[in-house]
């Protein structure tokens, strides 16, 4: 009888131990699941932050390169504008000179300007 009495108490103590362990196991599992979820959230947040930093740096580098290209084009435009101004002034001068040839006394002015003309009573030699 002593054995019979001891065995139900053992079963009770085992079942009470199991019931005591199960809530701890469930709490522990819940804590593990929560910590895994927190780790995933931190990993996702870290990846999102890395992607955002990468995109911002890419945009910054692109802006710097675009500003450098824009400045280079402005410099080229300034150089070309200066050349165009010089050539435009030359063209105006030549147009005025051409217009003066067709006014009164234009032939005489042309002859006075041309000092490379052959003097009278001279023979021109053309080498081939």
Short mmCIF file of N, CA and C in Angstrom, two decimals, residues 19-80:
data_model
loop_
_atom_site.label_atom_id
_atom_site.label_comp_id
_atom_site.label_asym_id
_atom_site.label_seq_id
_atom_site.Cartn_x
_atom_site.Cartn_y
_atom_site.Cartn_z
N UNK A 19 2.96 20.99 -15.71
CA UNK A 19 2.15 22.19 -15.83
C UNK A 19 2.95 23.42 -15.44
N UNK A 20 3.87 23.26 -14.54
CA UNK A 20 4.72 24.39 -14.16
C UNK A 20 5.72 24.69 -15.26
N UNK A 21 6.22 23.65 -15.94
CA UNK A 21 7.20 23.86 -17.00
C UNK A 21 6.53 24.37 -18.27
N UNK A 22 5.34 23.93 -18.59
CA UNK A 22 4.69 24.33 -19.82
C UNK A 22 4.46 25.83 -19.90
N UNK A 23 3.97 26.50 -18.86
CA UNK A 23 3.84 27.95 -18.97
C UNK A 23 5.20 28.62 -19.12
N UNK A 24 6.22 28.09 -18.47
CA UNK A 24 7.56 28.66 -18.63
C UNK A 24 8.04 28.43 -20.04
N UNK A 25 7.78 27.24 -20.57
CA UNK A 25 8.18 26.96 -21.94
C UNK A 25 7.41 27.85 -22.93
N UNK A 26 6.16 28.05 -22.70
CA UNK A 26 5.37 28.90 -23.58
C UNK A 26 5.85 30.35 -23.49
N UNK A 27 6.17 30.80 -22.29
CA UNK A 27 6.68 32.16 -22.11
C UNK A 27 8.05 32.29 -22.76
N UNK A 28 8.86 31.26 -22.58
CA UNK A 28 10.19 31.28 -23.19
C UNK A 28 10.08 31.27 -24.70
N UNK A 29 9.19 30.44 -25.22
CA UNK A 29 8.98 30.41 -26.67
C UNK A 29 8.47 31.76 -27.17
N UNK A 30 7.55 32.32 -26.45
CA UNK A 30 7.03 33.63 -26.85
C UNK A 30 8.14 34.68 -26.83
N UNK A 31 9.00 34.59 -25.81
CA UNK A 31 10.12 35.54 -25.74
C UNK A 31 11.10 35.31 -26.89
N UNK A 32 11.36 34.05 -27.22
CA UNK A 32 12.26 33.74 -28.35
C UNK A 32 11.66 34.23 -29.67
N UNK A 33 10.37 33.98 -29.83
CA UNK A 33 9.70 34.44 -31.06
C UNK A 33 9.73 35.96 -31.12
N UNK A 34 9.50 36.61 -30.00
CA UNK A 34 9.54 38.07 -29.97
C UNK A 34 10.94 38.58 -30.28
N UNK A 35 11.96 37.93 -29.70
CA UNK A 35 13.34 38.38 -29.97
C UNK A 35 13.72 38.13 -31.42
N UNK A 36 13.25 37.01 -32.00
CA UNK A 36 13.51 36.77 -33.42
C UNK A 36 12.81 37.82 -34.28
N UNK A 37 11.60 38.16 -33.92
CA UNK A 37 10.89 39.22 -34.64
C UNK A 37 11.59 40.55 -34.52
N UNK A 38 12.10 40.83 -33.32
CA UNK A 38 12.85 42.08 -33.13
C UNK A 38 14.12 42.08 -33.97
N UNK A 39 14.80 40.92 -34.02
CA UNK A 39 16.02 40.83 -34.85
C UNK A 39 15.70 41.05 -36.32
N UNK A 40 14.60 40.43 -36.78
CA UNK A 40 14.19 40.63 -38.17
C UNK A 40 13.86 42.09 -38.44
N UNK A 41 13.16 42.70 -37.50
CA UNK A 41 12.83 44.12 -37.66
C UNK A 41 14.09 44.98 -37.71
N UNK A 42 15.06 44.67 -36.85
CA UNK A 42 16.32 45.42 -36.86
C UNK A 42 17.08 45.19 -38.16
N UNK A 43 17.08 43.94 -38.64
CA UNK A 43 17.76 43.63 -39.89
C UNK A 43 17.10 44.37 -41.05
N UNK A 44 15.78 44.32 -41.09
CA UNK A 44 15.06 45.03 -42.16
C UNK A 44 15.28 46.54 -42.07
N UNK A 45 15.27 47.06 -40.86
CA UNK A 45 15.52 48.49 -40.68
C UNK A 45 16.93 48.86 -41.10
N UNK A 46 17.89 48.01 -40.76
CA UNK A 46 19.28 48.25 -41.16
C UNK A 46 19.45 48.21 -42.67
N UNK A 47 18.81 47.22 -43.30
CA UNK A 47 18.87 47.15 -44.77
C UNK A 47 18.21 48.36 -45.41
N UNK A 48 17.06 48.76 -44.89
CA UNK A 48 16.38 49.94 -45.43
C UNK A 48 17.24 51.18 -45.25
N UNK A 49 17.88 51.31 -44.10
CA UNK A 49 18.77 52.45 -43.87
C UNK A 49 19.95 52.43 -44.83
N UNK A 50 20.52 51.24 -45.05
CA UNK A 50 21.66 51.13 -45.98
C UNK A 50 21.23 51.49 -47.40
N UNK A 51 20.05 51.05 -47.81
CA UNK A 51 19.56 51.38 -49.15
C UNK A 51 19.32 52.88 -49.27
N UNK A 52 18.73 53.48 -48.23
CA UNK A 52 18.48 54.93 -48.26
C UNK A 52 19.79 55.71 -48.31
N UNK A 53 20.77 55.29 -47.52
CA UNK A 53 22.07 55.97 -47.54
C UNK A 53 22.72 55.82 -48.90
N UNK A 54 22.62 54.62 -49.49
CA UNK A 54 23.17 54.40 -50.82
C UNK A 54 22.51 55.28 -51.87
N UNK A 55 21.19 55.37 -51.82
CA UNK A 55 20.48 56.22 -52.79
C UNK A 55 20.80 57.69 -52.60
N UNK A 56 20.90 58.11 -51.36
CA UNK A 56 21.24 59.52 -51.10
C UNK A 56 22.65 59.83 -51.59
N UNK A 57 23.59 58.91 -51.32
CA UNK A 57 24.97 59.14 -51.79
C UNK A 57 25.03 59.11 -53.31
N UNK A 58 24.27 58.21 -53.94
CA UNK A 58 24.22 58.16 -55.40
C UNK A 58 23.66 59.47 -55.96
N UNK A 59 22.60 59.97 -55.33
CA UNK A 59 22.04 61.25 -55.77
C UNK A 59 23.02 62.40 -55.57
N UNK A 60 23.74 62.38 -54.45
CA UNK A 60 24.74 63.44 -54.20
C UNK A 60 25.86 63.42 -55.22
N UNK A 61 26.37 62.22 -55.50
CA UNK A 61 27.44 62.10 -56.49
C UNK A 61 26.94 62.53 -57.86
N UNK A 62 25.72 62.16 -58.20
CA UNK A 62 25.15 62.56 -59.49
C UNK A 62 25.01 64.07 -59.58
N UNK A 63 24.57 64.69 -58.50
CA UNK A 63 24.45 66.16 -58.51
C UNK A 63 25.81 66.82 -58.68
N UNK A 64 26.82 66.29 -58.01
CA UNK A 64 28.17 66.87 -58.13
C UNK A 64 28.66 66.73 -59.57
N UNK A 65 28.47 65.55 -60.16
CA UNK A 65 28.92 65.35 -61.54
C UNK A 65 28.15 66.23 -62.51
N UNK A 66 26.84 66.37 -62.29
CA UNK A 66 26.04 67.23 -63.15
C UNK A 66 26.47 68.68 -63.03
N UNK A 67 26.76 69.12 -61.82
CA UNK A 67 27.19 70.52 -61.66
C UNK A 67 28.55 70.75 -62.31
N UNK A 68 29.43 69.76 -62.24
CA UNK A 68 30.73 69.91 -62.90
C UNK A 68 30.56 69.96 -64.42
N UNK A 69 29.70 69.11 -64.97
CA UNK A 69 29.44 69.11 -66.41
C UNK A 69 28.79 70.42 -66.84
N UNK A 70 27.88 70.93 -66.01
CA UNK A 70 27.23 72.19 -66.33
C UNK A 70 28.23 73.34 -66.33
N UNK A 71 29.13 73.35 -65.35
CA UNK A 71 30.15 74.40 -65.29
C UNK A 71 31.07 74.31 -66.51
N UNK A 72 31.43 73.10 -66.91
CA UNK A 72 32.29 72.93 -68.09
C UNK A 72 31.58 73.45 -69.34
N UNK A 73 30.30 73.15 -69.46
CA UNK A 73 29.56 73.65 -70.62
C UNK A 73 29.43 75.17 -70.60
N UNK A 74 29.26 75.74 -69.42
CA UNK A 74 29.23 77.20 -69.33
C UNK A 74 30.56 77.81 -69.77
N UNK A 75 31.67 77.19 -69.36
CA UNK A 75 32.98 77.68 -69.77
C UNK A 75 33.14 77.60 -71.28
N UNK A 76 32.74 76.46 -71.86
CA UNK A 76 32.83 76.31 -73.32
C UNK A 76 31.95 77.34 -74.03
N UNK A 77 30.75 77.55 -73.48
CA UNK A 77 29.86 78.53 -74.08
C UNK A 77 30.47 79.92 -74.04
N UNK A 78 31.12 80.24 -72.92
CA UNK A 78 31.79 81.55 -72.82
C UNK A 78 32.90 81.70 -73.85
N UNK A 79 33.68 80.63 -74.03
CA UNK A 79 34.75 80.68 -75.03
C UNK A 79 34.18 80.85 -76.43
N UNK A 80 33.15 80.07 -76.74
CA UNK A 80 32.55 80.16 -78.08
C UNK A 80 31.89 81.52 -78.30
#
